[in-house]
PDB file of C-alpha atoms and ligand atoms in Angstrom:
ATOM      1  CA  MET D 192      -0.001   0.005   0.000  1.00 76.00           C
ATOM      2  CA  ARG D 193       1.382   3.360  -0.983  1.00 93.00           C
ATOM      3  CA  ASN D 194       1.440   6.055   1.665  1.00 96.00           C
ATOM      4  CA  ASP D 195      -0.268   8.485  -0.712  1.00 96.00           C
ATOM      5  CA  ILE D 196      -3.255   6.238  -1.555  1.00 96.00           C
ATOM      6  CA  LEU D 197      -6.509   8.151  -1.991  1.00 96.00           C
ATOM      7  CA  VAL D 198      -9.571   6.656  -0.324  1.00 96.00           C
ATOM      8  CA  ASN D 199     -12.818   8.592  -0.263  1.00 93.00           C
ATOM      9  CA  LYS D 200     -16.481   8.389  -1.232  1.00 90.00           C
ATOM     10  CA  PHE D 201     -15.513   7.994  -4.877  1.00 91.00           C
ATOM     11  CA  ARG D 202     -12.474   5.796  -4.338  1.00 94.00           C
ATOM     12  CA  PRO D 203     -13.514   2.951  -2.035  1.00 95.00           C
ATOM     13  CA  LEU D 204     -11.371   0.048  -0.936  1.00 95.00           C
ATOM     14  CA  PRO D 205     -12.439  -3.538  -1.630  1.00 94.00           C
ATOM     15  CA  ARG D 206     -14.369  -5.154   1.189  1.00 94.00           C
ATOM     16  CA  ASP D 207     -11.593  -7.625   1.958  1.00 93.00           C
ATOM     17  CA  TYR D 208      -8.704  -5.125   1.871  1.00 95.00           C
ATOM     18  CA  GLU D 209      -6.548  -5.482   4.953  1.00 95.00           C
ATOM     19  CA  PRO D 210      -3.205  -3.682   5.357  1.00 95.00           C
ATOM     20  CA  ASN D 211       0.058  -5.538   5.896  1.00 92.00           C
ATOM     21  CA  SER D 212       2.143  -5.041   9.025  1.00 95.00           C
ATOM     22  CA  LEU D 213      -0.571  -4.001  11.408  1.00 97.00           C
ATOM     23  CA  VAL D 214       0.637  -3.714  14.998  1.00 97.00           C
ATOM     24  CA  SER D 215      -1.259  -3.358  18.245  1.00 96.00           C
ATOM     25  CA  VAL D 216      -1.165   0.009  19.962  1.00 95.00           C
ATOM     26  CA  THR D 217      -0.572  -0.193  23.700  1.00 89.00           C
ATOM     27  CA  SER D 218      -2.756   2.426  25.213  1.00 86.00           C
ATOM     28  CA  ASP D 219      -2.997   4.226  28.551  1.00 84.00           C
ATOM     29  CA  ILE D 220      -6.531   5.346  27.752  1.00 88.00           C
ATOM     30  CA  PRO D 221      -8.852   4.375  30.646  1.00 86.00           C
ATOM     31  CA  LYS D 222     -10.703   1.168  29.780  1.00 86.00           C
ATOM     32  CA  GLU D 223     -14.172   2.714  30.043  1.00 88.00           C
ATOM     33  CA  HIS D 224     -13.401   4.856  26.995  1.00 89.00           C
ATOM     34  CA  LEU D 225     -12.355   1.928  24.847  1.00 87.00           C
ATOM     35  CA  ASP D 226     -14.439  -0.562  22.932  1.00 84.00           C
ATOM     36  CA  PRO D 227     -13.707  -3.883  24.684  1.00 84.00           C
ATOM     37  CA  ASN D 228     -14.288  -5.770  21.435  1.00 82.00           C
ATOM     38  CA  HIS D 229     -11.895  -3.695  19.393  1.00 86.00           C
ATOM     39  CA  LYS D 230      -8.130  -3.672  19.669  1.00 91.00           C
ATOM     40  CA  ILE D 231      -6.467  -0.473  18.426  1.00 95.00           C
ATOM     41  CA  MET D 232      -4.125  -1.377  15.554  1.00 97.00           C
ATOM     42  CA  ILE D 233      -2.177   0.609  13.036  1.00 98.00           C
ATOM     43  CA  VAL D 234       0.428   0.050  10.323  1.00 98.00           C
ATOM     44  CA  ASP D 235       3.842  -0.298  11.997  1.00 97.00           C
ATOM     45  CA  HIS D 236       5.619   2.712  10.418  1.00 98.00           C
ATOM     46  CA  VAL D 237       2.637   4.918  11.233  1.00 98.00           C
ATOM     47  CA  LEU D 238       2.900   3.956  14.888  1.00 98.00           C
ATOM     48  CA  THR D 239       6.625   4.767  14.862  1.00 98.00           C
ATOM     49  CA  ALA D 240       5.848   8.210  13.410  1.00 98.00           C
ATOM     50  CA  PHE D 241       3.042   8.824  15.900  1.00 98.00           C
ATOM     51  CA  ASN D 242       5.245   7.839  18.843  1.00 98.00           C
ATOM     52  CA  LYS D 243       7.884  10.350  17.728  1.00 98.00           C
ATOM     53  CA  MET D 244       5.245  13.058  17.612  1.00 98.00           C
ATOM     54  CA  ARG D 245       3.889  11.984  20.982  1.00 98.00           C
ATOM     55  CA  ASN D 246       7.354  12.113  22.565  1.00 98.00           C
ATOM     56  CA  ASP D 247       7.798  15.638  21.292  1.00 98.00           C
ATOM     57  CA  ILE D 248       4.390  16.911  22.398  1.00 98.00           C
ATOM     58  CA  LYS D 249       5.117  15.483  25.870  1.00 98.00           C
ATOM     59  CA  LYS D 250       8.078  17.865  26.068  1.00 98.00           C
ATOM     60  CA  GLN D 251       5.481  20.677  25.898  1.00 97.00           C
ATOM     61  CA  GLY D 252       3.650  19.193  28.900  1.00 97.00           C
ATOM     62  CA  PHE D 253       0.862  17.776  26.737  1.00 98.00           C
ATOM     63  CA  ASP D 254      -0.143  14.241  25.871  1.00 97.00           C
ATOM     64  CA  ILE D 255      -2.111  12.637  23.058  1.00 97.00           C
ATOM     65  CA  GLU D 256      -2.987   9.067  22.190  1.00 97.00           C
ATOM     66  CA  ILE D 257      -4.403   7.090  19.329  1.00 97.00           C
ATOM     67  CA  ASP D 258      -8.114   6.713  19.919  1.00 94.00           C
ATOM     68  CA  SER D 259      -8.870   4.881  16.693  1.00 95.00           C
ATOM     69  CA  GLY D 260      -6.691   3.371  14.016  1.00 96.00           C
ATOM     70  CA  TYR D 261      -7.345   0.543  11.578  1.00 97.00           C
ATOM     71  CA  ARG D 262     -10.971  -0.334  11.109  1.00 94.00           C
ATOM     72  CA  SER D 263     -11.950  -3.314   9.051  1.00 95.00           C
ATOM     73  CA  PHE D 264     -14.820  -3.076   6.584  1.00 95.00           C
ATOM     74  CA  GLU D 265     -17.004  -5.116   8.981  1.00 94.00           C
ATOM     75  CA  TYR D 266     -16.136  -2.925  11.949  1.00 93.00           C
ATOM     76  CA  GLN D 267     -17.122   0.159   9.965  1.00 92.00           C
ATOM     77  CA  VAL D 268     -20.439  -1.539   9.145  1.00 94.00           C
ATOM     78  CA  ASN D 269     -21.062  -2.021  12.875  1.00 92.00           C
ATOM     79  CA  LEU D 270     -20.071   1.551  13.759  1.00 90.00           C
ATOM     80  CA  LEU D 271     -22.335   2.967  11.089  1.00 92.00           C
ATOM     81  CA  ASN D 272     -25.300   0.785  12.062  1.00 94.00           C
ATOM     82  CA  GLN D 273     -24.920   1.812  15.682  1.00 93.00           C
ATOM     83  CA  ALA D 274     -24.677   5.518  14.760  1.00 93.00           C
ATOM     84  CA  LEU D 275     -27.648   5.260  12.418  1.00 94.00           C
ATOM     85  CA  GLU D 276     -29.702   3.878  15.292  1.00 95.00           C
ATOM     86  CA  GLU D 277     -28.586   6.679  17.606  1.00 94.00           C
ATOM     87  CA  LYS D 278     -28.519   9.679  15.310  1.00 93.00           C
ATOM     88  CA  GLY D 279     -30.396   8.708  12.167  1.00 93.00           C
ATOM     89  CA  GLU D 280     -29.192  10.140   8.877  1.00 91.00           C
ATOM     90  CA  ASP D 281     -26.829  12.526  10.704  1.00 88.00           C
ATOM     91  CA  ALA D 282     -24.551   9.515  11.167  1.00 88.00           C
ATOM     92  CA  TYR D 283     -23.350   9.942   7.582  1.00 85.00           C
ATOM     93  CA  LYS D 284     -21.868  13.353   8.428  1.00 77.00           C
ATOM     94  CA  THR D 285     -19.137  11.856  10.564  1.00 78.00           C
ATOM     95  CA  LEU D 286     -18.996   8.197   9.572  1.00 84.00           C
ATOM     96  CA  ALA D 287     -17.945   6.936   6.212  1.00 86.00           C
ATOM     97  CA  ILE D 288     -19.793   4.320   4.265  1.00 90.00           C
ATOM     98  CA  PRO D 289     -17.857   1.024   4.633  1.00 94.00           C
ATOM     99  CA  GLY D 290     -15.039   0.815   2.104  1.00 95.00           C
ATOM    100  CA  THR D 291     -14.760   4.609   1.871  1.00 94.00           C
ATOM    101  CA  SER D 292     -13.112   5.110   5.248  1.00 93.00           C
ATOM    102  CA  GLU D 293      -9.397   5.821   5.308  1.00 94.00           C
ATOM    103  CA  HIS D 294      -9.304   3.944   8.586  1.00 95.00           C
ATOM    104  CA  GLN D 295      -9.400   0.726   6.547  1.00 96.00           C
ATOM    105  CA  THR D 296      -5.949   1.601   5.123  1.00 97.00           C
ATOM    106  CA  GLY D 297      -4.333   1.478   8.576  1.00 97.00           C
ATOM    107  CA  LEU D 298      -2.740   4.831   7.709  1.00 98.00           C
ATOM    108  CA  ALA D 299      -5.318   7.048   9.421  1.00 98.00           C
ATOM    109  CA  ILE D 300      -5.704   7.793  13.098  1.00 98.00           C
ATOM    110  CA  ASP D 301      -8.042   9.687  15.367  1.00 97.00           C
ATOM    111  CA  PHE D 302      -6.212  11.141  18.323  1.00 98.00           C
ATOM    112  CA  CYS D 303      -7.513  12.081  21.719  1.00 97.00           C
ATOM    113  CA  ILE D 304      -5.963  14.369  24.319  1.00 97.00           C
ATOM    114  CA  THR D 305      -4.740  12.740  27.504  1.00 96.00           C
ATOM    115  CA  THR D 306      -2.813  15.587  29.156  1.00 96.00           C
ATOM    116  CA  ASN D 307      -2.722  15.113  32.970  1.00 94.00           C
ATOM    117  CA  ASN D 308      -4.572  11.826  32.479  1.00 91.00           C
ATOM    118  CA  ILE D 309      -7.766  13.653  31.503  1.00 92.00           C
ATOM    119  CA  TYR D 310      -9.368  11.902  28.555  1.00 94.00           C
ATOM    120  CA  ASN D 311     -10.767  14.220  25.895  1.00 96.00           C
ATOM    121  CA  ASP D 312     -11.968  12.876  22.562  1.00 94.00           C
ATOM    122  CA  ASP D 313     -14.290  15.824  21.929  1.00 95.00           C
ATOM    123  CA  ILE D 314     -11.703  17.725  19.984  1.00 97.00           C
ATOM    124  CA  LYS D 315     -12.749  21.128  18.656  1.00 97.00           C
ATOM    125  CA  GLY D 316      -9.522  22.278  17.039  1.00 97.00           C
ATOM    126  CA  ASP D 317      -8.694  25.143  19.399  1.00 97.00           C
ATOM    127  CA  GLU D 318      -7.112  23.141  22.231  1.00 98.00           C
ATOM    128  CA  PRO D 319      -3.396  23.944  22.700  1.00 98.00           C
ATOM    129  CA  GLU D 320      -2.607  20.266  22.016  1.00 98.00           C
ATOM    130  CA  THR D 321      -4.557  20.289  18.749  1.00 98.00           C
ATOM    131  CA  ILE D 322      -2.975  23.555  17.635  1.00 98.00           C
ATOM    132  CA  TRP D 323       0.445  22.026  18.301  1.00 98.00           C
ATOM    133  CA  VAL D 324      -0.452  18.837  16.437  1.00 98.00           C
ATOM    134  CA  HIS D 325      -1.787  20.695  13.411  1.00 98.00           C
ATOM    135  CA  ALA D 326       1.313  22.854  13.243  1.00 97.00           C
ATOM    136  CA  HIS D 327       3.819  20.017  13.661  1.00 98.00           C
ATOM    137  CA  ALA D 328       2.155  16.865  12.282  1.00 98.00           C
ATOM    138  CA  PRO D 329       3.633  17.212   8.753  1.00 98.00           C
ATOM    139  CA  ILE D 330       7.161  16.913  10.134  1.00 98.00           C
ATOM    140  CA  TYR D 331       6.229  13.417  11.340  1.00 98.00           C
ATOM    141  CA  GLY D 332       4.409  12.556   8.105  1.00 98.00           C
ATOM    142  CA  PHE D 333       0.805  13.340   9.010  1.00 98.00           C
ATOM    143  CA  ILE D 334      -1.686  15.695   7.412  1.00 98.00           C
ATOM    144  CA  LEU D 335      -4.890  17.152   8.744  1.00 98.00           C
ATOM    145  CA  ARG D 336      -6.922  15.189   6.242  1.00 98.00           C
ATOM    146  CA  LEU D 337     -10.344  16.832   6.601  1.00 96.00           C
ATOM    147  CA  PRO D 338      -9.753  20.563   7.025  1.00 97.00           C
ATOM    148  CA  LYS D 339     -12.401  23.209   7.654  1.00 96.00           C
ATOM    149  CA  ASP D 340     -11.979  25.022   4.353  1.00 96.00           C
ATOM    150  CA  LYS D 341     -12.047  21.880   2.130  1.00 97.00           C
ATOM    151  CA  VAL D 342     -15.345  20.268   3.068  1.00 94.00           C
ATOM    152  CA  ASP D 343     -16.595  20.547  -0.511  1.00 95.00           C
ATOM    153  CA  ILE D 344     -13.548  18.721  -1.811  1.00 95.00           C
ATOM    154  CA  THR D 345     -13.153  15.976   0.792  1.00 93.00           C
ATOM    155  CA  GLY D 346     -16.905  15.410   1.189  1.00 88.00           C
ATOM    156  CA  PHE D 347     -16.474  15.268   4.951  1.00 88.00           C
ATOM    157  CA  ASN D 348     -17.052  17.714   7.785  1.00 89.00           C
ATOM    158  CA  TYR D 349     -14.082  19.278   9.533  1.00 95.00           C
ATOM    159  CA  GLU D 350     -12.402  16.619  11.675  1.00 95.00           C
ATOM    160  CA  PRO D 351      -9.625  18.204  13.721  1.00 98.00           C
ATOM    161  CA  TRP D 352      -8.857  14.828  15.348  1.00 98.00           C
ATOM    162  CA  HIS D 353      -8.374  12.825  12.138  1.00 97.00           C
ATOM    163  CA  LEU D 354      -4.807  12.558  10.855  1.00 98.00           C
ATOM    164  CA  ARG D 355      -3.589  10.671   7.844  1.00 98.00           C
ATOM    165  CA  TYR D 356      -0.061   9.402   7.372  1.00 98.00           C
ATOM    166  CA  VAL D 357       1.403  10.198   3.947  1.00 98.00           C
ATOM    167  CA  GLY D 358       5.133  10.487   4.763  1.00 98.00           C
ATOM    168  CA  SER D 359       6.849  13.686   5.813  1.00 98.00           C
ATOM    169  CA  GLU D 360       7.894  14.870   2.349  1.00 98.00           C
ATOM    170  CA  LEU D 361       4.356  14.769   0.951  1.00 98.00           C
ATOM    171  CA  ALA D 362       2.816  15.976   4.215  1.00 98.00           C
ATOM    172  CA  CYS D 363       5.016  19.079   4.202  1.00 98.00           C
ATOM    173  CA  TYR D 364       4.266  19.711   0.524  1.00 97.00           C
ATOM    174  CA  LEU D 365       0.484  19.389   0.946  1.00 97.00           C
ATOM    175  CA  THR D 366       0.458  21.541   4.053  1.00 97.00           C
ATOM    176  CA  THR D 367       2.640  24.271   2.524  1.00 96.00           C
ATOM    177  CA  TYR D 368       0.428  24.545  -0.545  1.00 96.00           C
ATOM    178  CA  ASN D 369      -2.827  23.949   1.367  1.00 97.00           C
ATOM    179  CA  LEU D 370      -3.732  20.959  -0.786  1.00 97.00           C
ATOM    180  CA  THR D 371      -5.940  18.017   0.102  1.00 98.00           C
ATOM    181  CA  LEU D 372      -5.045  14.515  -1.000  1.00 97.00           C
ATOM    182  CA  GLU D 373      -7.862  14.814  -3.572  1.00 97.00           C
ATOM    183  CA  GLU D 374      -6.270  17.918  -5.092  1.00 97.00           C
ATOM    184  CA  TYR D 375      -2.848  16.304  -5.057  1.00 97.00           C
ATOM    185  CA  HIS D 376      -4.107  13.241  -6.970  1.00 95.00           C
ATOM    186  CA  GLN D 377      -5.948  15.422  -9.464  1.00 92.00           C
ATOM    187  CA  GLU D 378      -2.784  17.450  -9.999  1.00 87.00           C
ATOM    188  CA  LYS D 379      -0.794  14.258 -10.507  1.00 85.00           C
ATOM    189  CA  THR D 380      -3.301  12.925 -13.059  1.00 84.00           C
ATOM    190  CA  LEU D 381      -3.266  16.214 -14.983  1.00 84.00           C
ATOM    191  CA  LEU D 382       0.510  16.218 -15.077  1.00 82.00           C
ATOM    192  CA  THR D 383       0.728  12.660 -16.441  1.00 80.00           C
ATOM    193  CA  ARG D 384      -1.929  13.437 -19.035  1.00 76.00           C
ATOM    194  CA  ALA D 385      -0.386  16.721 -20.166  1.00 68.00           C
ATOM    195  CA  PRO D 386       0.881  16.564 -23.747  1.00 68.00           C
ATOM    196  CA  HIS D 387       4.614  16.784 -24.193  1.00 63.00           C
ATOM    197  CA  SER D 388       5.730  19.955 -25.899  1.00 55.00           C
TER     198      SER D 388
HETATM  199 ZN1   ZN I 516     -10.952   9.279  11.709  1.00 65.56          ZN
END
């Protein structure tokens, strides 16, 4: 799987797609906040990158953890069904249709804030931790995948907690030029299709 793979509502993954080299994430998140039937897993090099970022944010007196990582097609089906029961159609605003979630790639994470052992997964985007993460994530290879000003392009609401690993070179490029992964792939397609002069 390439780090720059595009998965969205128009580019779904096959039902049986499962990433290689998934590893378990050891978590200090209090048990009551975790789904007992779901182990948090992520692609190994993504965990390495996240741990580097976490080490550095700790030096600022903050802490963050991975709240959600790889989700199988079937797990996404369950999440969506549960949310549909609770919220009705509104569930589609925050949960992807199975196959269209980047979480199935094992390259996407949702983080929560665990500074001073207080668990906060209700991330708004203006917390000092989140501001730090958004400013520094590209150095570690992550992009803010669903930004506020790109809702029309990504097809998803602003999700300040959702990060996507693409590698630091691409992450820095996308962030510098304020490009989504959709725009990057479109740009790449146009460049390959451009006639040679
Ligand atoms: Zn997410």
